[in-house]
XYZ file of C-alpha atoms in Angstrom:
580
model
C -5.781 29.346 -7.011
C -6.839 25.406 -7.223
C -8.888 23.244 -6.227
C -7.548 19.945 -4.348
C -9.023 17.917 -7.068
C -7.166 19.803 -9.761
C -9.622 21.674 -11.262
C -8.942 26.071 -11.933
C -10.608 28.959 -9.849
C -9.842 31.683 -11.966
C -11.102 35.119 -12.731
C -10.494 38.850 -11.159
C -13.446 38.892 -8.996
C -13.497 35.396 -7.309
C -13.036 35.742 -3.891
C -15.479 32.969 -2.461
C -15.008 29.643 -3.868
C -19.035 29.639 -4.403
C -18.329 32.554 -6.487
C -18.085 30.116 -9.082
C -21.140 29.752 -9.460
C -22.556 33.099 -8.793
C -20.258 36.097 -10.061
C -20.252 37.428 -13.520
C -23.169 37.481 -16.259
C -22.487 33.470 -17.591
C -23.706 32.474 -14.464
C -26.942 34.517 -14.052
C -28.862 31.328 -15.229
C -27.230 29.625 -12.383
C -28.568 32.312 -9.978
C -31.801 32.235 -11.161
C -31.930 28.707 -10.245
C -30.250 29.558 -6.466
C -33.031 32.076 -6.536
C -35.691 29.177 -7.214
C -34.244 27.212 -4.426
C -35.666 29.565 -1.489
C -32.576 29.819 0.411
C -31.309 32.866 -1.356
C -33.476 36.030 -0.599
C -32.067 38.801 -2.501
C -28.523 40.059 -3.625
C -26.986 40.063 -0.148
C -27.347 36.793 -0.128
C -25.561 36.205 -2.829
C -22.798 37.508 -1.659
C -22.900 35.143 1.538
C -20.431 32.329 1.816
C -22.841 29.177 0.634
C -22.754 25.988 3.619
C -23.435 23.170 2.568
C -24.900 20.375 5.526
C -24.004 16.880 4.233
C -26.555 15.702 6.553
C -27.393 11.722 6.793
C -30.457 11.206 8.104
C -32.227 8.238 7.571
C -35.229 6.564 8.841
C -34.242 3.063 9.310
C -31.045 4.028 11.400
C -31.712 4.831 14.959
C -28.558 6.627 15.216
C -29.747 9.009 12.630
C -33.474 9.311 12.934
C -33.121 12.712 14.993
C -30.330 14.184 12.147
C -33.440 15.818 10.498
C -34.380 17.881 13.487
C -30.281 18.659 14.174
C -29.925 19.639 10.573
C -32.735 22.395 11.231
C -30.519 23.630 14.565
C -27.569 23.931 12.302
C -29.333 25.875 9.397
C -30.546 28.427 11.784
C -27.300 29.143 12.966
C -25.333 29.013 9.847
C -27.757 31.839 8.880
C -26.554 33.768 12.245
C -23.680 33.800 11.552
C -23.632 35.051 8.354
C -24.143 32.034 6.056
C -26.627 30.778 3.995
C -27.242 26.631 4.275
C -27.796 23.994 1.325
C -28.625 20.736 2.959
C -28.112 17.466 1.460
C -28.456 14.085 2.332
C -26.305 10.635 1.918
C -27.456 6.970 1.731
C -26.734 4.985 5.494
C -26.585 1.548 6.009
C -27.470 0.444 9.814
C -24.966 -2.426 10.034
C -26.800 -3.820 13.372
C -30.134 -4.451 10.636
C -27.685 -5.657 7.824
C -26.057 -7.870 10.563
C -26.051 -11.799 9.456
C -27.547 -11.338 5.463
C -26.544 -10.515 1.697
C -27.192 -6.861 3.423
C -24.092 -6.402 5.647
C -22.269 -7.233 1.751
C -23.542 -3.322 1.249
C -22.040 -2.067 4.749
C -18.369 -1.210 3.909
C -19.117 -0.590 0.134
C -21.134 1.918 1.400
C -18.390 3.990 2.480
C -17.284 4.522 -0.765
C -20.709 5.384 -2.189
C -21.231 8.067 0.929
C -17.655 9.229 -0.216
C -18.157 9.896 -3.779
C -21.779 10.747 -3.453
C -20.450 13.823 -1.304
C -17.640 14.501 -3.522
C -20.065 14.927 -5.961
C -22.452 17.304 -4.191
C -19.597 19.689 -3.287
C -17.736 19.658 -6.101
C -20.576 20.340 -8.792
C -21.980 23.471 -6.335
C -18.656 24.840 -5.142
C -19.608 25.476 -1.595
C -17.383 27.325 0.876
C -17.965 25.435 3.522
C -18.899 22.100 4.856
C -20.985 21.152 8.148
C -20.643 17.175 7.953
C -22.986 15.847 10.395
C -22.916 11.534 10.099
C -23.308 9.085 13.323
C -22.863 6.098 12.539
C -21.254 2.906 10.837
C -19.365 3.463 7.835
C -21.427 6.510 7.319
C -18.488 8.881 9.715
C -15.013 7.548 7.466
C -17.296 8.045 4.285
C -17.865 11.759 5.248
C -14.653 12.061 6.261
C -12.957 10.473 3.171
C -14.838 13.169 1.223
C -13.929 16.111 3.290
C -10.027 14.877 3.013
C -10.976 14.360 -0.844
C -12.343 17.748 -1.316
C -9.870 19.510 1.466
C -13.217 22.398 1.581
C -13.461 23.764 5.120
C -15.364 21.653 6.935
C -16.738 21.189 10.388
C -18.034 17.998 11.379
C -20.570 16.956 14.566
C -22.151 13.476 14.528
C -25.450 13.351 16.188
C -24.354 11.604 19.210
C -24.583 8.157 21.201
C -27.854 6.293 22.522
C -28.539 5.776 25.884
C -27.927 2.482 27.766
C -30.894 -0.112 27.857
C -31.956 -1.843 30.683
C -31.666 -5.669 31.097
C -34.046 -7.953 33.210
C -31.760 -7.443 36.008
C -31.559 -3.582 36.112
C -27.849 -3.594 34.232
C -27.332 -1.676 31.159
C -27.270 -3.007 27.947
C -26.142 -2.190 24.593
C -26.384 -3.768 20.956
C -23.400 -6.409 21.588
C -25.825 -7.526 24.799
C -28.841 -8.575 22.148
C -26.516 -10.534 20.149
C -25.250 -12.353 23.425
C -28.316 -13.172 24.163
C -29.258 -14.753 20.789
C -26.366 -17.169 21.377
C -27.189 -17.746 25.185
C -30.754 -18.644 23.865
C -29.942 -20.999 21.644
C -27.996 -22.908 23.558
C -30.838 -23.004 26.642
C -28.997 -20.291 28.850
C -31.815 -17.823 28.182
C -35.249 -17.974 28.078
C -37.469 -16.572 25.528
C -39.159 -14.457 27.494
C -36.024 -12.740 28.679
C -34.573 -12.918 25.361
C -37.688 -10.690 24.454
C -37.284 -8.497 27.096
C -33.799 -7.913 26.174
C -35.032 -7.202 22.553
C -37.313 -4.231 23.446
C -35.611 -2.652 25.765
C -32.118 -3.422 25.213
C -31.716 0.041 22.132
C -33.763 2.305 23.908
C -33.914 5.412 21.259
C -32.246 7.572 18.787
C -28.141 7.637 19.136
C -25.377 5.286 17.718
C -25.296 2.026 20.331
C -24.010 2.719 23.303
C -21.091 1.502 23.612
C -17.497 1.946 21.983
C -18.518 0.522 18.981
C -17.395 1.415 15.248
C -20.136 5.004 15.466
C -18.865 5.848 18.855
C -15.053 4.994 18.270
C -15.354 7.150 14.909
C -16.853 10.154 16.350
C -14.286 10.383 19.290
C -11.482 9.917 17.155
C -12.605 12.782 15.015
C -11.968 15.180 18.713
C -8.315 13.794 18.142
C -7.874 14.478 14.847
C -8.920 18.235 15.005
C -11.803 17.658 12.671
C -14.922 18.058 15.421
C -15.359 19.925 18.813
C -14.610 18.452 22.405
C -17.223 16.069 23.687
C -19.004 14.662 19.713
C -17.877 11.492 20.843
C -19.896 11.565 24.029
C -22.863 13.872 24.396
C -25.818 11.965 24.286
C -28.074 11.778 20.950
C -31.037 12.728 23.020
C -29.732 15.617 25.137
C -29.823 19.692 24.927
C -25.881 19.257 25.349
C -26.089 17.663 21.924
C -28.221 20.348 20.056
C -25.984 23.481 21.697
C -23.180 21.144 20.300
C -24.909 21.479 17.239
C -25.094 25.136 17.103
C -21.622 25.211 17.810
C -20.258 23.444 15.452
C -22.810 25.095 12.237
C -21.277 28.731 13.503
C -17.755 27.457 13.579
C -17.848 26.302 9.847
C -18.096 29.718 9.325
C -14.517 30.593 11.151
C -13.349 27.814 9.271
C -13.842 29.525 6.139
C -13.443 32.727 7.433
C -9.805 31.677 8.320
C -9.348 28.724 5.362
C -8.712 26.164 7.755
C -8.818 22.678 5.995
C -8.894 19.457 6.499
C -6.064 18.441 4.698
C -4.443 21.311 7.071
C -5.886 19.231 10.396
C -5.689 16.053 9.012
C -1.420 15.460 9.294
C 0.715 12.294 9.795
C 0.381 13.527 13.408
C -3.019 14.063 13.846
C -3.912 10.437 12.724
C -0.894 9.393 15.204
C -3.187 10.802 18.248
C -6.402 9.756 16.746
C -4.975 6.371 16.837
C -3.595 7.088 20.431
C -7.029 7.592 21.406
C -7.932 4.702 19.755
C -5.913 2.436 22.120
C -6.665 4.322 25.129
C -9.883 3.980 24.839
C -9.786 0.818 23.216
C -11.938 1.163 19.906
C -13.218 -0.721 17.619
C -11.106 -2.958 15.014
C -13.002 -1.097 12.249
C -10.871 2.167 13.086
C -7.837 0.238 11.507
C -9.891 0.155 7.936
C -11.040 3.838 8.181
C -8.228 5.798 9.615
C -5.901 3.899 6.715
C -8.695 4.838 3.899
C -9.048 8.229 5.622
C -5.093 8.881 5.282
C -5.222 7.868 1.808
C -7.585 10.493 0.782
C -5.615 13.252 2.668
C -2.566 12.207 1.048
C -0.350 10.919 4.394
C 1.390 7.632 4.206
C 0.271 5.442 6.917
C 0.417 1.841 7.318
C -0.605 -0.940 10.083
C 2.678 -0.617 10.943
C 2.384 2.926 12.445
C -0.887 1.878 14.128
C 1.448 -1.248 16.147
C 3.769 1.037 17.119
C 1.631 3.399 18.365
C -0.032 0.869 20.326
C 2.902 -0.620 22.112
C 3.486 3.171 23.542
C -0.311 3.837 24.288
C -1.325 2.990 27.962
C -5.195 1.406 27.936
C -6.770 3.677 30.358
C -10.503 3.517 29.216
C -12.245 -0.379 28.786
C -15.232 0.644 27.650
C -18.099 -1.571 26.646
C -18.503 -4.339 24.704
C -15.013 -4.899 26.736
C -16.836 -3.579 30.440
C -20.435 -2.835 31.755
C -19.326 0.810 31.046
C -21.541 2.812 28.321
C -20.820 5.934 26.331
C -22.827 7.837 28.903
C -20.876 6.832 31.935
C -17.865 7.699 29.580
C -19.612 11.158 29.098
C -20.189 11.331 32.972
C -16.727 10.975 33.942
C -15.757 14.008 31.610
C -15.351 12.661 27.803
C -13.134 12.389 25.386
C -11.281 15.660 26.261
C -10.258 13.601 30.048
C -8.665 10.652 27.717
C -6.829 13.436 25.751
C -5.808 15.563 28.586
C -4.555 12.596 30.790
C -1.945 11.287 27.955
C -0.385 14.515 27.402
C -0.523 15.286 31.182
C 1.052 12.232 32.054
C 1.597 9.830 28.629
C 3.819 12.347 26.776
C 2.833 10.570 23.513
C 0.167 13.174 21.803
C 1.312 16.265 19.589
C -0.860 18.649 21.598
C 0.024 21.774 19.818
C -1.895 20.894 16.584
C -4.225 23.212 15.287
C -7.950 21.879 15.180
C -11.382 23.574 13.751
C -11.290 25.412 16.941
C -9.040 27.832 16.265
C -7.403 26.369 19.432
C -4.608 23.546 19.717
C -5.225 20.120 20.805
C -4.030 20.914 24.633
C -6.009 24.307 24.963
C -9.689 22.068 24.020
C -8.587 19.653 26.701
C -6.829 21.982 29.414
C -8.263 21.169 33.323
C -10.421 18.433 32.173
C -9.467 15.837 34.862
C -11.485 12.275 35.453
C -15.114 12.679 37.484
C -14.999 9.194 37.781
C -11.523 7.348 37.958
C -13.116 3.589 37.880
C -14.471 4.628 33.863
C -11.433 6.763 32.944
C -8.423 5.120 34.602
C -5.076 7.394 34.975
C -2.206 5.985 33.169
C -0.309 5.064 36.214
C -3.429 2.898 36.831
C -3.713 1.963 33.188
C -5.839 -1.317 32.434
C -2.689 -2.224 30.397
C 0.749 -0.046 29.301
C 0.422 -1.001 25.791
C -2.961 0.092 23.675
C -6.308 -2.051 23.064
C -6.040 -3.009 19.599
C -2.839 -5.296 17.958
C -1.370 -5.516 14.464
C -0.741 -9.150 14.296
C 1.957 -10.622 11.764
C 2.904 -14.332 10.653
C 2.761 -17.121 7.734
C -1.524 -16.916 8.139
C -1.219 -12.773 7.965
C 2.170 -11.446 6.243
C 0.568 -8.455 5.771
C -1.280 -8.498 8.942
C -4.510 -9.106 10.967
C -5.955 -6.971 13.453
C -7.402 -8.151 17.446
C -9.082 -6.025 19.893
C -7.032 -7.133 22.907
C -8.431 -4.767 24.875
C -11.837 -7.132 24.490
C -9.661 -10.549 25.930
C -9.752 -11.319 28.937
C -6.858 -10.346 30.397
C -5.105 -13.701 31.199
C -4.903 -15.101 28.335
C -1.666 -13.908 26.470
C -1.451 -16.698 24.092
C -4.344 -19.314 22.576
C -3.235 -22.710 20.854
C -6.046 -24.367 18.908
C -7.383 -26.859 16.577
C -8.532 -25.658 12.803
C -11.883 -25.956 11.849
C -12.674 -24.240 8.543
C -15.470 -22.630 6.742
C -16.076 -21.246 3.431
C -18.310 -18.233 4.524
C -20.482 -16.898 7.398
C -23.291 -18.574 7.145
C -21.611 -22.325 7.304
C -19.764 -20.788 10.195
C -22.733 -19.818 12.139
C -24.359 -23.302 11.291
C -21.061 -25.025 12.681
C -21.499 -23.256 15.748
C -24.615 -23.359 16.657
C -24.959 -27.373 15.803
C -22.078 -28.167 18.095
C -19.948 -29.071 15.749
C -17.308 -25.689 16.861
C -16.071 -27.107 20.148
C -13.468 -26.319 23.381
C -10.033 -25.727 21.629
C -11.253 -24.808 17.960
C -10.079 -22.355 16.190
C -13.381 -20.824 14.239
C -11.575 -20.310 9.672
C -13.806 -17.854 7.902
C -12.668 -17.290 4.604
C -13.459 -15.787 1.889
C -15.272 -12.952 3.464
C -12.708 -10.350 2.482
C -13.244 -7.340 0.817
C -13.187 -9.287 -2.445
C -14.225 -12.782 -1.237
C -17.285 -11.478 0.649
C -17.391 -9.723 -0.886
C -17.735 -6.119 1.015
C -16.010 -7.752 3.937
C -18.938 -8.365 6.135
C -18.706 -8.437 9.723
C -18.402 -11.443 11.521
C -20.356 -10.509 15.028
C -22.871 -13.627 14.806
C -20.295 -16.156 14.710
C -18.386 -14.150 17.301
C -21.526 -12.979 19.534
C -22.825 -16.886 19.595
C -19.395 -18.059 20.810
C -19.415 -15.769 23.803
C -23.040 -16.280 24.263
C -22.511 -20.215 24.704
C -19.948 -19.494 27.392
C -17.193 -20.546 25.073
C -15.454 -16.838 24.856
C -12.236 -18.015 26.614
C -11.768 -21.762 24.806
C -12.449 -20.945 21.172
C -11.009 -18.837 19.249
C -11.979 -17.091 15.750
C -10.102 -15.766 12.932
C -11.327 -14.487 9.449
C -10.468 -12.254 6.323
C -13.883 -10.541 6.835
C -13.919 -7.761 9.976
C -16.129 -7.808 13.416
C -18.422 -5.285 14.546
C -17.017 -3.145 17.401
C -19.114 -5.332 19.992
C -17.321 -8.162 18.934
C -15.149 -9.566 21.915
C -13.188 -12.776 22.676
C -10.349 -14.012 21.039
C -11.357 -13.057 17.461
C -8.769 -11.760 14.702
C -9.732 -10.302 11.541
C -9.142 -8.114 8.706
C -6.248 -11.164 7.444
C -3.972 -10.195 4.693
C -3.789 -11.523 1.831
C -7.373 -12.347 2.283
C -8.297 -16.201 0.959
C -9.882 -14.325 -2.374
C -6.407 -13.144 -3.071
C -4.622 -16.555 -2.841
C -4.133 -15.848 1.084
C -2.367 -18.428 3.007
C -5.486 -18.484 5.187
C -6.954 -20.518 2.111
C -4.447 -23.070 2.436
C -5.448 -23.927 6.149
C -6.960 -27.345 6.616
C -9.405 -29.065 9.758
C -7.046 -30.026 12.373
C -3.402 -27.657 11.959
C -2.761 -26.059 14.202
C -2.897 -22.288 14.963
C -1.360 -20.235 17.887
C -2.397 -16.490 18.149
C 0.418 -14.904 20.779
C -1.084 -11.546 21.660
C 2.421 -11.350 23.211
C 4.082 -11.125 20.180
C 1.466 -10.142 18.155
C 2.031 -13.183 15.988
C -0.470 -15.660 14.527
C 1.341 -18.924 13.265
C -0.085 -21.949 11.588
C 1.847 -24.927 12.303
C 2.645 -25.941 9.014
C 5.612 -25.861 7.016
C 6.451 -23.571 4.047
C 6.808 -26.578 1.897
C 3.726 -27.915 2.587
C 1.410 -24.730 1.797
C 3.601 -24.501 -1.234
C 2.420 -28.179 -1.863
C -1.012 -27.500 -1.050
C -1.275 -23.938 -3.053
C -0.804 -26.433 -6.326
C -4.298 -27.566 -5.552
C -5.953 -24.460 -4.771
C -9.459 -23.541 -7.068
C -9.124 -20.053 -8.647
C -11.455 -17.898 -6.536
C -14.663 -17.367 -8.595
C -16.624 -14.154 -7.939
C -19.781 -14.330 -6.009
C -21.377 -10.961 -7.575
C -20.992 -10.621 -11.384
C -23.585 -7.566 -11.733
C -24.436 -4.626 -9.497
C -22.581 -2.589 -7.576
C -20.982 -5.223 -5.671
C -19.470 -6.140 -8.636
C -18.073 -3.382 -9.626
C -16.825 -3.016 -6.112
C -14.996 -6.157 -6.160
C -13.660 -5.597 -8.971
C -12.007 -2.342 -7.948
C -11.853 -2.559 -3.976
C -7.491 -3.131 -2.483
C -7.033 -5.229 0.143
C -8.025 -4.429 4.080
C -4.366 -4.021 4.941
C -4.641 -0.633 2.885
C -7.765 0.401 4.369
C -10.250 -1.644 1.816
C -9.948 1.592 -0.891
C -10.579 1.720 -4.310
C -8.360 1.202 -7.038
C -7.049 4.623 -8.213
C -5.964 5.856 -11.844
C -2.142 4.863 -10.992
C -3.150 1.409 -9.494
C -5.410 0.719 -12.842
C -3.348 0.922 -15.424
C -0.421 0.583 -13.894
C 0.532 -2.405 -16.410
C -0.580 -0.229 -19.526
């Protein structure tokens, strides 16, 4: 047999993939150094499948602070059940700290370094089976890019969201609340002392933020794609729910292996269909687009932006969760999960494949079966779906021809089409200057360029500029568009992820102070009003795009890194030399 990566398994007694490293007499040294480890007693051990716990705990990320404690959980049972563990740990990058600096240049890059760095681990030790247990950020597609990479049976269960804070006024808060209320601050709405009490209570404790952000939009998609066990998207960080969720999950990598159920076996041109169903009934973050794409091209399935539109125009919006609502991940959780989403489209939607396998030895529609809204205001029914049509948009035209992705679900729902005045900056930083000195006013639309996966490069996210719009009350009359990508508590009219980004001779570099843009959410169209004869005419003009970086891994990363429109991967061996 092979490996997905190519490489042999041979010889007459290899039965366990770890047996590898482990059977014959060339790979006693390698014993004796299992031996050294602690985790293997004696011979019988030996002969145990080896699990390995890609764990990602890290100190500086709330989200991940209890993963240390979890990882302990899932040891114990792995060793129940007949396993013995290997933990390891990844690098995390909390993009809510990294938010507004030279660090949130790191955030997406990091996905590829979580990736490979887990690749790495697996590969060189030849584990049986994987328990991947990430939470939040770019940390969940990084994990999952390297179980699709490896195609090693794998289980995964993130470690869950936060709880709600608590604002002056008794109503909950989440992240995408602070960063409101740094732009209602500046502009006199709020008062420093509120603005303080919204900053120590607002993230309560350990948990990815608590609302349908990038973490929490990840780790429910993964129910729909087979890859983790009913309710990781919702069980709270902090709960006994979450730690029997836990156990769960470290027993069933063992049936996984048990049974040779892999990824790439899970992860199917149909499975990402439903995860991306999910995605617009729920209404998820913009980042999804990015990571389900980069996710797809590690398992090998052709998918495109394309797919994700049409999906969308056939996926009834039946969960406005927040930034888009007051409603948190644990009212979401309350009314019954992810599994209610899931059961009420193929109940009533028709539009899932329910009778895919997932890592529960059970189909899609057998997790799901009875589970029926507790609360019908959180989880709507699709007859009284928020909208018929999902809550993200592919949008196409002569500033995206190879599109640009909106959150629609986080517009206010009147506004089907937005007409506005140009005014352009060069990066983030001049952005947020123009807005918070006025100079961004009623009828503006916000240019960032040059914040693409090359330009930025590492594609930062854009939830300052967008968060201080909103927070000056100016969420409805300006709108924002960019090559670089939003946070999933970005909301308003705000459209990024443009392709060909401004680094790549985009049109959006060609946009000057004054033309005029209309975004039709409609359509799903985003036009500048300028002729093709006159961006040819000003494209003569344009400066060759000099690199910010030129050492570093950010270099490197720019250097190698495709455009967002394919998911922001890496160059590949094909793609390389491809002129050679």
């Amino acid at each position: 047999m092979a490996d997905t990566l190519g490489f042999s398994l041979t010889g007459a007694d290899i039965k366990k993939r770890s047996d590898k490293i482990k059977v014959g007499v060339d790979t006693a040294p390698g014993r004796s150094l299992l031996y050294a480890t602690g985790q293997v007693k004696n011979e019988d051990d030996m002969k145990k499948p080896f699990i390995a716990i890609c764990n990602s705990y890290i100190e500086i990320v709330p989200g991940h602070i209890h993963l240390r404690m979890l990882a302990d959980i899932a040891k114990k049972a792995i060793r129940e059940a007949g396993g013995i563990p290997f933990e390891f740990n990844t690098i995390g990058v909390d993009d809510g700290i990294a938010m507004g600096h030279v660090g949130m240049r790191y955030s997406l890059p990091s996905r590829e370094v979580i990736a490979d760095a887990a690749e790495t681990v697996i590969q060189a030790h030849w584990f049986d089976g994987v328990l991947f247990m990430p939470n939040c950020d770019k940390i969940t597609p990084g994990m999952l890019m390297a179980a699709a990479r490896t195609n090693v049976p794998s289980v995964f269960v993130s470690g869950g969201p936060m709880r709600a804070g608590v604002d002056p006024n008794g109503n909950a808060t989440t992240l995408s609340t602070m960063f409101e209320a740094v732009g209602a601050f500046k502009s006199g709405k709020l008062s420093k002392e509120d603005l303080l009490e919204y900053e120590q209570n607002a993230c309560p404790g350990c948990g990815s933020c608590a609302g349908m952000f990038t973490a929490n939009s990840m780790n429910s998609l993964m129910e729909a794609l087979g890859v983790a066990l009913p309710y990781n998207g919702t069980a709270l960080a902090d709960t006994e729910e979450r730690k029997e969720l836990v156990r769960k999950a470290a027993k069933q990598v063992m049936y996984v292996v048990k049974h040779n159920i892999r990824p790439r076996d899970l992860m199917t041109k149909e499975a990402f269909d439903d995860a991306y169903a999910l995605d617009m009934a729920m209404g998820g973050s913009t980042n999804t687009v990015l990571h389900g794409l980069a996710i797809a091209h590690e398992a090998g399935v052709p998918y495109s932006e394309e797919d994700i539109n049409e999906i969308s125009k056939k996926t009834p919006y039946v969960a406005k969760i927040a930034p888009s609502s007051h409603w948190t991940m644990q009212d979401v959780h309350a009314a019954g999960g992810i599994p209610v989403i899931l059961n009420e489209l193929i109940q009533k939607g028709g539009i899932l494949h329910p009778d895919r396998m997932t890592v529960t030895g059970k189909t899609i529609r057998e997790n799901v079966a009875g589970c029926e809204t507790k609360n019908p205001e959180i989880i709507h029914t699709v007859e009284n779906a928020y909208s018929q049509q999902g809550g993200l948009s592919i949008l196409h035209g002569n500033i995206a021809p190879d599109g640009a992705v909106i959150k629609v679900g986080g517009v206010d729902k009147d506004i089907h089409k937005f007409v506005g005045k140009a005014i352009c900056f060069d990066s983030h930083d001049d952005a947020v200057n123009g807005i918070d000195s006025g100079k961004v006013q009623p009828g503006h639309v916000v240019v960032i360029r040059y914040e693409g996966p090359k330009g930025g490069p590492g594609m930062p996210e854009m939830l300052n500029p967008t968060s201080s719009i909103v927070g000056r009350g100016l969420g409805r009359e300006v709108g924002l568009i960019t090559d670089g990508r939003f946070s999933g508590a970005t909301r308003g009219i705000a459209v990024g992820h443009i392709s060909p980004e401004a680094a790549d001779g985009g049109n959006i570099a060609l946009i000057k102070d004054g033309d005029t843009i209309t975004i039709d959410l409609t359509n799903r169209s985003m036009m500048l009003d300028v002729s093709d004869e006159e961006l040819a005419e000003r494209r003569t003009h344009l400066k060759k795009f000099e690199p910010k970086v030129k050492t570093g891994y950010l270099a490197r990363y720019q250097a190698l890194v495709t455009s967002a429109n394919t998911g922001g991967v890496m160059k590949g061996y094909d793609e390389l030399f491809a002129d050679k």
